[in-house]
Structure formats: C-alpha cells, structure tokens
Tab-separated table of C-alpha atoms in Angstrom:
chain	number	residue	atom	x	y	z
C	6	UNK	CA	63.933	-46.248	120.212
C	7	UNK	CA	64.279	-45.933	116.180
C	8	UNK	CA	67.114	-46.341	115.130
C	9	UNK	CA	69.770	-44.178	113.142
C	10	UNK	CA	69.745	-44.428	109.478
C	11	UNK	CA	72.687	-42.747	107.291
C	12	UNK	CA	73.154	-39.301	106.519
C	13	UNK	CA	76.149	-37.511	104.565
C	14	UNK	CA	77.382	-33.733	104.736
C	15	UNK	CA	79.359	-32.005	102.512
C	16	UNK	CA	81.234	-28.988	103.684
C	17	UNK	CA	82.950	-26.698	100.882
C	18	UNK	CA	85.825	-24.367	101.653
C	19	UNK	CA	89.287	-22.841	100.305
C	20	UNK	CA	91.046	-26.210	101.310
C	21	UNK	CA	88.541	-28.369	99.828
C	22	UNK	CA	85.586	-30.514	100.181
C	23	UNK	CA	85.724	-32.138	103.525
C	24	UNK	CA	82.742	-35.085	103.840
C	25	UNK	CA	81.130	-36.798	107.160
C	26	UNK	CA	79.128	-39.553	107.272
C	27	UNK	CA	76.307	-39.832	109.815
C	28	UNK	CA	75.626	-43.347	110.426
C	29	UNK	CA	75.567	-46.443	112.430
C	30	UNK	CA	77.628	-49.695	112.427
C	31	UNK	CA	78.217	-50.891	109.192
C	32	UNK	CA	78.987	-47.167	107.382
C	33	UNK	CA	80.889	-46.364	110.395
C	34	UNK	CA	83.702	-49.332	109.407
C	35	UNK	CA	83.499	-47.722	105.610
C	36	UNK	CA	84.168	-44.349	106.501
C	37	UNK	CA	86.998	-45.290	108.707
C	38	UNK	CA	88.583	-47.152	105.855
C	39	UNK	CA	88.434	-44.315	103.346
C	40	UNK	CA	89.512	-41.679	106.541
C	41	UNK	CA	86.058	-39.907	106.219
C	42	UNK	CA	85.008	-39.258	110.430
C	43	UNK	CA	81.530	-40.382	111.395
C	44	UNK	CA	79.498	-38.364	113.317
C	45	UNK	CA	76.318	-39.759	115.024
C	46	UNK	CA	73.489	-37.081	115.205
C	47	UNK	CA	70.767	-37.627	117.989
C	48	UNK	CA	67.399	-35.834	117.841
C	49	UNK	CA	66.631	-36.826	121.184
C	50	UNK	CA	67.274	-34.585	123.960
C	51	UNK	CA	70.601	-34.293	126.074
C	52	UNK	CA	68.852	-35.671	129.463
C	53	UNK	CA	67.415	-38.205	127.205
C	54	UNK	CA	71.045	-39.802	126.037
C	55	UNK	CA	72.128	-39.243	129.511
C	56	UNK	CA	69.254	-41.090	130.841
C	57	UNK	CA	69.925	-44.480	128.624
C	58	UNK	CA	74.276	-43.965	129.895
C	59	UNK	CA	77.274	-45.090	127.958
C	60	UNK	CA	77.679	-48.098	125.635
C	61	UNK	CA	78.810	-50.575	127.942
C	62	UNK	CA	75.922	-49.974	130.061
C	63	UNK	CA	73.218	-49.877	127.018
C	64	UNK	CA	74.896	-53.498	125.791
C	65	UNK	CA	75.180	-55.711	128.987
C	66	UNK	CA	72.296	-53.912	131.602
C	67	UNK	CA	74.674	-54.016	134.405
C	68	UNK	CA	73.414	-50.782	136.678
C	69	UNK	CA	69.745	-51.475	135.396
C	70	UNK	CA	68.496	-55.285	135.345
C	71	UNK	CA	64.458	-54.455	136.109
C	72	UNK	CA	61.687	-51.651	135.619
C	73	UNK	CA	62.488	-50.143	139.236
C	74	UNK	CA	65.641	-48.917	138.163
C	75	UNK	CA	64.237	-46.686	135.062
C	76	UNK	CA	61.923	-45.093	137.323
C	77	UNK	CA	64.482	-43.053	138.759
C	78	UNK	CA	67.365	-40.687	137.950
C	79	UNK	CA	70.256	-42.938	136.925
C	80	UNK	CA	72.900	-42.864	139.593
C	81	UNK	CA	75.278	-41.544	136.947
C	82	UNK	CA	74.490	-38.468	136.536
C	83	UNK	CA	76.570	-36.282	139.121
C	84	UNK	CA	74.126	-33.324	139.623
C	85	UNK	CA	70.254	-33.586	141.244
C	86	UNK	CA	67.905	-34.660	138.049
C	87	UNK	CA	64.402	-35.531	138.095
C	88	UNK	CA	64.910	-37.699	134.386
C	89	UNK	CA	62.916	-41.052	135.141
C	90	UNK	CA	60.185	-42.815	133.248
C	91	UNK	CA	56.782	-43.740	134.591
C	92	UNK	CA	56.340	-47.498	135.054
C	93	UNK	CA	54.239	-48.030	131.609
C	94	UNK	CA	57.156	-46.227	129.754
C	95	UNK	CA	59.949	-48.032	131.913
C	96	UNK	CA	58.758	-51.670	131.151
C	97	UNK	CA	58.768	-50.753	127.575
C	98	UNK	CA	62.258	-49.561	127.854
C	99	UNK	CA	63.706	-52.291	129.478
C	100	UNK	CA	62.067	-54.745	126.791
C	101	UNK	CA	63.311	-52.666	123.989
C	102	UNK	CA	67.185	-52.536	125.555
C	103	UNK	CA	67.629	-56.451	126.633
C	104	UNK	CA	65.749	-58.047	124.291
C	105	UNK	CA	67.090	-58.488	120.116
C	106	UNK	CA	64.527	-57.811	117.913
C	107	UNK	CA	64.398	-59.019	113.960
C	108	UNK	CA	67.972	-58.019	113.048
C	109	UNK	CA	69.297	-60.331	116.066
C	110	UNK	CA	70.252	-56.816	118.177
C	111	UNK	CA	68.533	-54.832	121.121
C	112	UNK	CA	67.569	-51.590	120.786
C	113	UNK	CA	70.579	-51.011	123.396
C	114	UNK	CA	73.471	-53.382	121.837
C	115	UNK	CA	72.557	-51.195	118.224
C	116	UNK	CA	72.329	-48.076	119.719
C	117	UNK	CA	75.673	-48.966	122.138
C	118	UNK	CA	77.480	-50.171	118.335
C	119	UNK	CA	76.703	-46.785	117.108
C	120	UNK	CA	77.995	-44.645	120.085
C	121	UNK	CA	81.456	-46.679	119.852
C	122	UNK	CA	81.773	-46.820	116.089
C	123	UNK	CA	81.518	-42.834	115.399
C	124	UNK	CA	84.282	-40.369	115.544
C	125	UNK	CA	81.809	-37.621	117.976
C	126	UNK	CA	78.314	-37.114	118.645
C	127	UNK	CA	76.123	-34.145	117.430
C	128	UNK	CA	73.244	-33.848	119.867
C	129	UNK	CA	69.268	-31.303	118.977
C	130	UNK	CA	70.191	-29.350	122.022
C	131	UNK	CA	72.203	-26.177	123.220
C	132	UNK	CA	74.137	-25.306	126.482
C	133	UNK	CA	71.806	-22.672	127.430
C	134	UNK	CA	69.015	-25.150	127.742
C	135	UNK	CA	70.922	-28.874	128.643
C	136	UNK	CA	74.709	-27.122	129.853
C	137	UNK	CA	74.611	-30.145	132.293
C	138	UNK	CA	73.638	-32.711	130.760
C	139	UNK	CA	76.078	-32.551	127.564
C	140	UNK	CA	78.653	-32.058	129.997
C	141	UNK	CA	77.591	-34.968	131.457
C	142	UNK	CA	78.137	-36.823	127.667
C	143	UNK	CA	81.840	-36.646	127.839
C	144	UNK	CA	82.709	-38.545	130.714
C	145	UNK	CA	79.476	-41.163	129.240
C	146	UNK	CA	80.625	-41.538	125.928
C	147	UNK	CA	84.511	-40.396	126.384
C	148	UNK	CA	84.708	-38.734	122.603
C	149	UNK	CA	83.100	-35.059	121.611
C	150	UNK	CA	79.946	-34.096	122.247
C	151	UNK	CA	78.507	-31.077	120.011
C	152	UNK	CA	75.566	-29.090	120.752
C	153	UNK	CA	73.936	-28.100	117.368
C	154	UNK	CA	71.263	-25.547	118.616
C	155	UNK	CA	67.272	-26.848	118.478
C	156	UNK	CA	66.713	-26.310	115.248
C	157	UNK	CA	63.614	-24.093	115.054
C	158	UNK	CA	62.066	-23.776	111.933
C	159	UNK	CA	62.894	-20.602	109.627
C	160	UNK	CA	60.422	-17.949	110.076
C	161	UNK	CA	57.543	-17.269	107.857
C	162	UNK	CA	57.646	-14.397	105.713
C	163	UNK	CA	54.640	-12.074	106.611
C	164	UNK	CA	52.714	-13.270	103.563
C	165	UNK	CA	48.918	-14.263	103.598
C	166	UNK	CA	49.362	-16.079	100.200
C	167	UNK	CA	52.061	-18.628	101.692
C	168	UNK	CA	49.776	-19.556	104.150
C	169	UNK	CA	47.313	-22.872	104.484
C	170	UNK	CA	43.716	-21.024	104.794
C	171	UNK	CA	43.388	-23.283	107.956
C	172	UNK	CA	46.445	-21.468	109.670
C	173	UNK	CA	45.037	-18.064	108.566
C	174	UNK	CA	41.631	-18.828	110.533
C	175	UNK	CA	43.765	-20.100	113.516
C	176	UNK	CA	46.132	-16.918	113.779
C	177	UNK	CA	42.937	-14.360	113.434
C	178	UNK	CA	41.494	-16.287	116.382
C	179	UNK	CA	44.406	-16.004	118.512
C	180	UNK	CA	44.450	-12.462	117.868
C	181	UNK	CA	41.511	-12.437	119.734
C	182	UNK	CA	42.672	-14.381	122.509
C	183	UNK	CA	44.080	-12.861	125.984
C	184	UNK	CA	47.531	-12.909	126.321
C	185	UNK	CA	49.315	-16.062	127.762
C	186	UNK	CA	45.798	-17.387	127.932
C	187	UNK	CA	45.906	-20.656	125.421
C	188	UNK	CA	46.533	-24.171	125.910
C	189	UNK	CA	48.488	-25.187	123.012
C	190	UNK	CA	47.780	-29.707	123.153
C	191	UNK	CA	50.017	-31.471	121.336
C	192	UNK	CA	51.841	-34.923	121.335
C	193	UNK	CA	54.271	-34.645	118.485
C	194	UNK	CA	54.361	-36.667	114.875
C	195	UNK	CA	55.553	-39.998	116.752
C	196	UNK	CA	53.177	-40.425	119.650
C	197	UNK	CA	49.846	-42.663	118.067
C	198	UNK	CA	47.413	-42.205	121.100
C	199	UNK	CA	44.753	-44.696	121.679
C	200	UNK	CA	41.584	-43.565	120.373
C	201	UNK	CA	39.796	-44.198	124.176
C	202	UNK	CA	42.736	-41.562	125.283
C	203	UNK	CA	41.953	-38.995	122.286
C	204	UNK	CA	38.492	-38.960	124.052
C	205	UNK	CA	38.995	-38.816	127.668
C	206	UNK	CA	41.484	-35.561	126.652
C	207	UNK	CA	38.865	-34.169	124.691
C	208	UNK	CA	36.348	-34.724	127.762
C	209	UNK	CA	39.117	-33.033	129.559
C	210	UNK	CA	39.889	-30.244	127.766
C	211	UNK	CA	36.352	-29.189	127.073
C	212	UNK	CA	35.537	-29.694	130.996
C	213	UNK	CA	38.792	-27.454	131.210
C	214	UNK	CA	36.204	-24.271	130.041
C	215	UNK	CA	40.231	-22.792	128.937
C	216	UNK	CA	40.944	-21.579	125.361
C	217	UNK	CA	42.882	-24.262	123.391
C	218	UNK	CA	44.636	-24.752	120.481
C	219	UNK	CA	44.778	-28.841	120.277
C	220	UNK	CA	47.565	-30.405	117.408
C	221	UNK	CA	45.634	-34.184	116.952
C	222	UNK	CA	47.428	-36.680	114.827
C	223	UNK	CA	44.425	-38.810	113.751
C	224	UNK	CA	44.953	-42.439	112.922
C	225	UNK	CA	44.830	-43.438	109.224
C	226	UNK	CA	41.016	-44.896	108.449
C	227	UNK	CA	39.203	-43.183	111.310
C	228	UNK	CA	37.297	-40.581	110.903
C	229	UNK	CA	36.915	-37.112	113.205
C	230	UNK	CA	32.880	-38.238	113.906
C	231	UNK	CA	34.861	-41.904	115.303
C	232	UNK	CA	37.621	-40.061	117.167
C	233	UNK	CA	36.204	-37.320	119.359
C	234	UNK	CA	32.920	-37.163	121.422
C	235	UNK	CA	29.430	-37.136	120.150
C	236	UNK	CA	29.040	-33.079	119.836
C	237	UNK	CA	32.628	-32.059	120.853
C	238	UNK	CA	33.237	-30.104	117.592
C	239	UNK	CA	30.016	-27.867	117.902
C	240	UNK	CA	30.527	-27.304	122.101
C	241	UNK	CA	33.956	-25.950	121.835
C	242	UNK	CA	33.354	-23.729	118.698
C	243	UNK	CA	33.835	-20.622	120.355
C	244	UNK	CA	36.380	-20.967	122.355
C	245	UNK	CA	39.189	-23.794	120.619
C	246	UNK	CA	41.049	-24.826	117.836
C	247	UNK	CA	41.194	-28.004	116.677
C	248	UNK	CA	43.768	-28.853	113.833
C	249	UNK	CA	43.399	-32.090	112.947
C	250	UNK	CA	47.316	-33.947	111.146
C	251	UNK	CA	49.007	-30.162	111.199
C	252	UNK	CA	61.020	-27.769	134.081
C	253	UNK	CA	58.676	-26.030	131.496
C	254	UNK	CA	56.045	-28.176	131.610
C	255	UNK	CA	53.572	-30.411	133.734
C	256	UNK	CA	52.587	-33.895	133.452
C	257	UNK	CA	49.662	-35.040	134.208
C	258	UNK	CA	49.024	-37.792	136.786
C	259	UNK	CA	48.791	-40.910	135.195
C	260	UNK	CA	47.291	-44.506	136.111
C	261	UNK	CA	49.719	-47.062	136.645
C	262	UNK	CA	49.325	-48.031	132.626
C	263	UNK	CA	49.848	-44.873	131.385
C	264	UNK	CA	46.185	-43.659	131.230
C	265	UNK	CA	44.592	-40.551	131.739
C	266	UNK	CA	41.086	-39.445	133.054
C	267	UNK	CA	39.034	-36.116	131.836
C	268	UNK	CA	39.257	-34.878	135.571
C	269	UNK	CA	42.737	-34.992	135.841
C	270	UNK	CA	43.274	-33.236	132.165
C	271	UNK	CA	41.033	-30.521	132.945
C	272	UNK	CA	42.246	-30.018	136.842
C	273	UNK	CA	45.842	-29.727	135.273
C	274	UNK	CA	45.086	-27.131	132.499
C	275	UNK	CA	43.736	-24.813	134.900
C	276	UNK	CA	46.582	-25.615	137.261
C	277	UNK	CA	49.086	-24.873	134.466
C	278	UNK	CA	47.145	-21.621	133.367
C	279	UNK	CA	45.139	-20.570	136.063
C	280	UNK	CA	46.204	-20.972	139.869
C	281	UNK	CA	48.064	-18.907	141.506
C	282	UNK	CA	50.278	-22.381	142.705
C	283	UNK	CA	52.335	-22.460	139.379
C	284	UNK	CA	52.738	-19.359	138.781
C	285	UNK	CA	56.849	-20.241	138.737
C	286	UNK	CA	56.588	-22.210	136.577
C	287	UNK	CA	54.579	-19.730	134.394
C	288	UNK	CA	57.206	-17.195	134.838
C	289	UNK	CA	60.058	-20.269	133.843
C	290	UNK	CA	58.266	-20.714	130.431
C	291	UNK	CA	58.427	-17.028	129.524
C	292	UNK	CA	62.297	-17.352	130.639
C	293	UNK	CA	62.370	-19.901	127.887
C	294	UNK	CA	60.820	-18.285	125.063
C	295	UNK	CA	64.134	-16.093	124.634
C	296	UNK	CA	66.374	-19.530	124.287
C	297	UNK	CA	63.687	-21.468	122.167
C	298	UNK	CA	62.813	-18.756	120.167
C	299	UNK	CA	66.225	-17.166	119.445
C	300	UNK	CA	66.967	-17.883	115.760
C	301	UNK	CA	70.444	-16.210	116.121
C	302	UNK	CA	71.567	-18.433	118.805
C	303	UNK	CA	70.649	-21.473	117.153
C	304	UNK	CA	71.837	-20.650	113.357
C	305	UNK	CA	75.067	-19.714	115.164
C	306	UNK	CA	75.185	-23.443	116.979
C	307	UNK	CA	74.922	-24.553	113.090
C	308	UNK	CA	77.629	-22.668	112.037
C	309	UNK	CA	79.997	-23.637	114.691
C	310	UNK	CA	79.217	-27.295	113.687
C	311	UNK	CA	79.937	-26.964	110.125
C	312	UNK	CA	82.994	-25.199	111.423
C	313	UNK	CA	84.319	-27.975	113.545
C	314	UNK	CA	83.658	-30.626	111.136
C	315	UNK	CA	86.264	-28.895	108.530
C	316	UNK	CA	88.514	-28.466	111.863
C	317	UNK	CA	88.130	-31.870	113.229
C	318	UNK	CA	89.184	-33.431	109.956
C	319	UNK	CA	92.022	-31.214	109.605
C	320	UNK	CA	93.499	-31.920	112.786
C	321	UNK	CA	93.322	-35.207	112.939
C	322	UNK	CA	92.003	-35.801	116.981
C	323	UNK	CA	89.476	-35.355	118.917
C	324	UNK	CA	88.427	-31.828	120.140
C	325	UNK	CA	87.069	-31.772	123.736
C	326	UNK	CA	83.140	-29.487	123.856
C	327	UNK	CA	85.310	-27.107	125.841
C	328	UNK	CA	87.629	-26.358	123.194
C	329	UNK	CA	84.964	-26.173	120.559
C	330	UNK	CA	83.213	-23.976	122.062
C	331	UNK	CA	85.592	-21.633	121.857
C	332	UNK	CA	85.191	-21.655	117.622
C-alpha cells in the first residue's frame, strides 16, 4: 500500500486561478490554513478503496482483527461482491494495516489520516465500469467522491517513425494473428515476480500451444538466459511475443502461498481462449472494450473534474457525486 505523495493543480479561468493540493496529512493542515481544498487522488480501483472501508475502520481494525476476514467481501458493502484477497495477499494486508512501519504509522492509520484530512476524493475509475462501488464511497468516506475516467493513454498518431522498432515487429505479427486469438500476459510495473514463478509461467504458457503476447518486467542484474527456461526463446519463436521491461478476467488457481504451477497456467489460457465454458465471459470482455477504450468518455470525466474543482472552491461546500454529475 504506497503511500500518497503531493501533487498540485492549477486551474485557469475568467475568475481566476483557482489551486488544489493533492496530498496527505501534513499539506492537508497547510492548505486548509491558506483556504486552498485538498483533494486526495487514488489510482487504485473503486472496489479496491471499498474493500480496505472508511477511516475509522482502516485506523483501529474493528470489523477485521485476522486474515479470515480479508478473504471475503467486507460486510459493508450493501450489494453481492466477490472483492476478497487470497490468503498469501490477505496476511500481507493485515500486517501492512495494524502494524507502524518506520515513520511510527500503519499503512491503515496513514492512509485513514489522509481520507479525513482532504476536502473530496478523486478516484482512476468511471460509473460505467465501478457505478456501485463509488456509490458505495459516500456513505464510507461521508465527503465527495469523483470519478475521473481511467485514464487511457492518448492515441498514437499512425506514424512508423514514432515508433520503437520492437513495437513495429510486434504489431506486423499481430496482423497475422486470428482475431481474438492472443493471450496478452502481463503483471503491471509494480508486481516483481519471483524468478521460480517467471519460469513455471513460461512452462505454462509454452505448454499452452496459444499465441501470446507476454509484458515481463525483468529484475535489475538478471539476465533473459537466467530468467526463462533453457530454450524457451527459440521454441516459441513462431508463435509469441516476448517484450521484455515494455468480471473480465480469470485467475488462476493458486497454492495456498500464492504460487502457480505450468499445468494450471496453460489449462487456464485455453480455458480463457478456447472452451466453449467461458465463452460469457469472452463475450463480457468485448462488452468492455467500448468503456475501456472510449477516449471521449474518459477525456470528458477529466473535464468535468477540472470543472468541479473551480465549482467546489467557489461555492464553498461540499457537492454530493449526484450533483456533480450533473456538470
């Protein structure tokens, strides 16, 4: 659970410049005292901030006092949710909440600090894909909650030159791919996966026999020949891409520390891709593509939150999600 670190906007208009500061604790006191509003700005998911609950709950552990209870939906939310954590991830959850670390806080008494000492919340999400859940962040957090889109990245102009030669050779081998027929692997820039894990999911993926495209973040001083099977690179030449630091889905079984076998990775890829059992939720991730790849609806979410920031300030109050929605 990193914590936030301090961001400023500037908003110009006819009336003036108005100025928010995005920050925890300490900021949040100095732009109080000079009437700037705070606004805290999550890039973790709405289910995700409903999942950890409101301050009170993130400071003292009342609801939640061992692993069993973070393996489950939290009995807050008022609507059917599957939003748990396995046990590997739970344990590490409840250490990082109840126990201070260095700076003589938990995870959950800085993060619970931060929630109380801004003016709203601006949250990586929109209402077409978490409605519920930032509904939910009202009654949690009893101040605004403001959806600001996902932010997708701006599209690429259609321009060869622009383009690393590595992403050139990757996009003229998809063109050659079947529709809907590639695994795309990835883990994010966060996620550091043991190096015994990189090769089990290689194992997997090759035993797979599915076209991939496979995102691995390679630890700093090891080498590809160190990180993947003896052989891997030359056995999956034809039919993957490997790109080494460049509801809608399905996870994996795991064992009870997280871990992953080769059998399981490739059974699930062809489950995924292949049989005839998921083909809903197939269908489900096509249903997505026009939410998640919508650059309208998301620059629009941006706007609206510039918007309200100039409006918030002027006013004075807080301004329920209902009401700025309506911007």
């Amino acid at each position: 659970m990193p914590r936030a670190s301090p961001i400023r906007l500037r908003r110009d208009d006819k009336d003036g410049e108005t100025e928010h500061t995005c920050s925890p604790k300490k900021e949040d006191k100095t732009a109080a005292k000079f009437g700037v509003p705070s606004v805290f700005f999550s890039a973790y998911s709405a289910s995700t901030l409903c999942f950890l609950g409101q301050p009170d709950e993130l400071k003292f552990l009342q609801k939640r006092t061992k692993i069993e209870d973070f393996v489950v939906p939290p009995k807050w939310l008022p609507f059917p949710s599957m939003v748990s954590q396995r046990p590997d991830q739970a344990a590490q959850m409840l250490r990082k909440l109840k126990f201070p670390d260095i700076s003589g806080m938990s995870s959950g008494q800085s993060w619970a600090a931060t929630l109380e000492g801004c003016d709203y919340v601006a949250v990586r999400s929109c209402m077409e894909f978490e409605g519920a859940f930032l509904g939910c962040h009202e009654e949690l957090y009893q101040k605004p909650i403001l959806p600001v889109g996902l932010l997708p990245r701006s599209p690429v102009k259609n321009s060869d030159s622009h383009i690393d030669p590595n992403w050139c050779s990757t996009f003229h081998w998809l063109d050659k791919q079947g529709p809907k027929s590639v695994v795309f692997v990835g883990f994010g820039n966060e996620y550091k996966m043991p190096i015994e894990q990189v090769r089990e999911l290689a194992y997997g993926v090759e035993l797979s026999e599915l076209p991939f495209i496979w995102i691995l973040r390679k630890p700093e001083g090891v080498g590809s020949s160190e990180l993947l099977p003896d052989g891997f690179l030359a056995r999956i030449s034809n039919r993957g891409m490997l790109l080494v630091e460049k509801g809608i889905g399905f996870e994996i079984q795991r064992n009870k520390d997280g871990s992953f076998n080769q059998d399981v990775v490739a059974k699930s890829m062809r489950l995924v891709m292949v049989d005839k059992e998921e083909e809903p939720l197939r269908l489900k991730a096509a249903q997505m593509k026009t939410i998640f790849g919508n650059q309208n609806l998301h620059e629009n979410y941006i706007n609206d939150f510039i918007h309200y920031m100039g409006i918030y300030q002027q006013k004075g109050h807080q301004m329920p999600i209902k009401d700025a929605e309506k911007l």
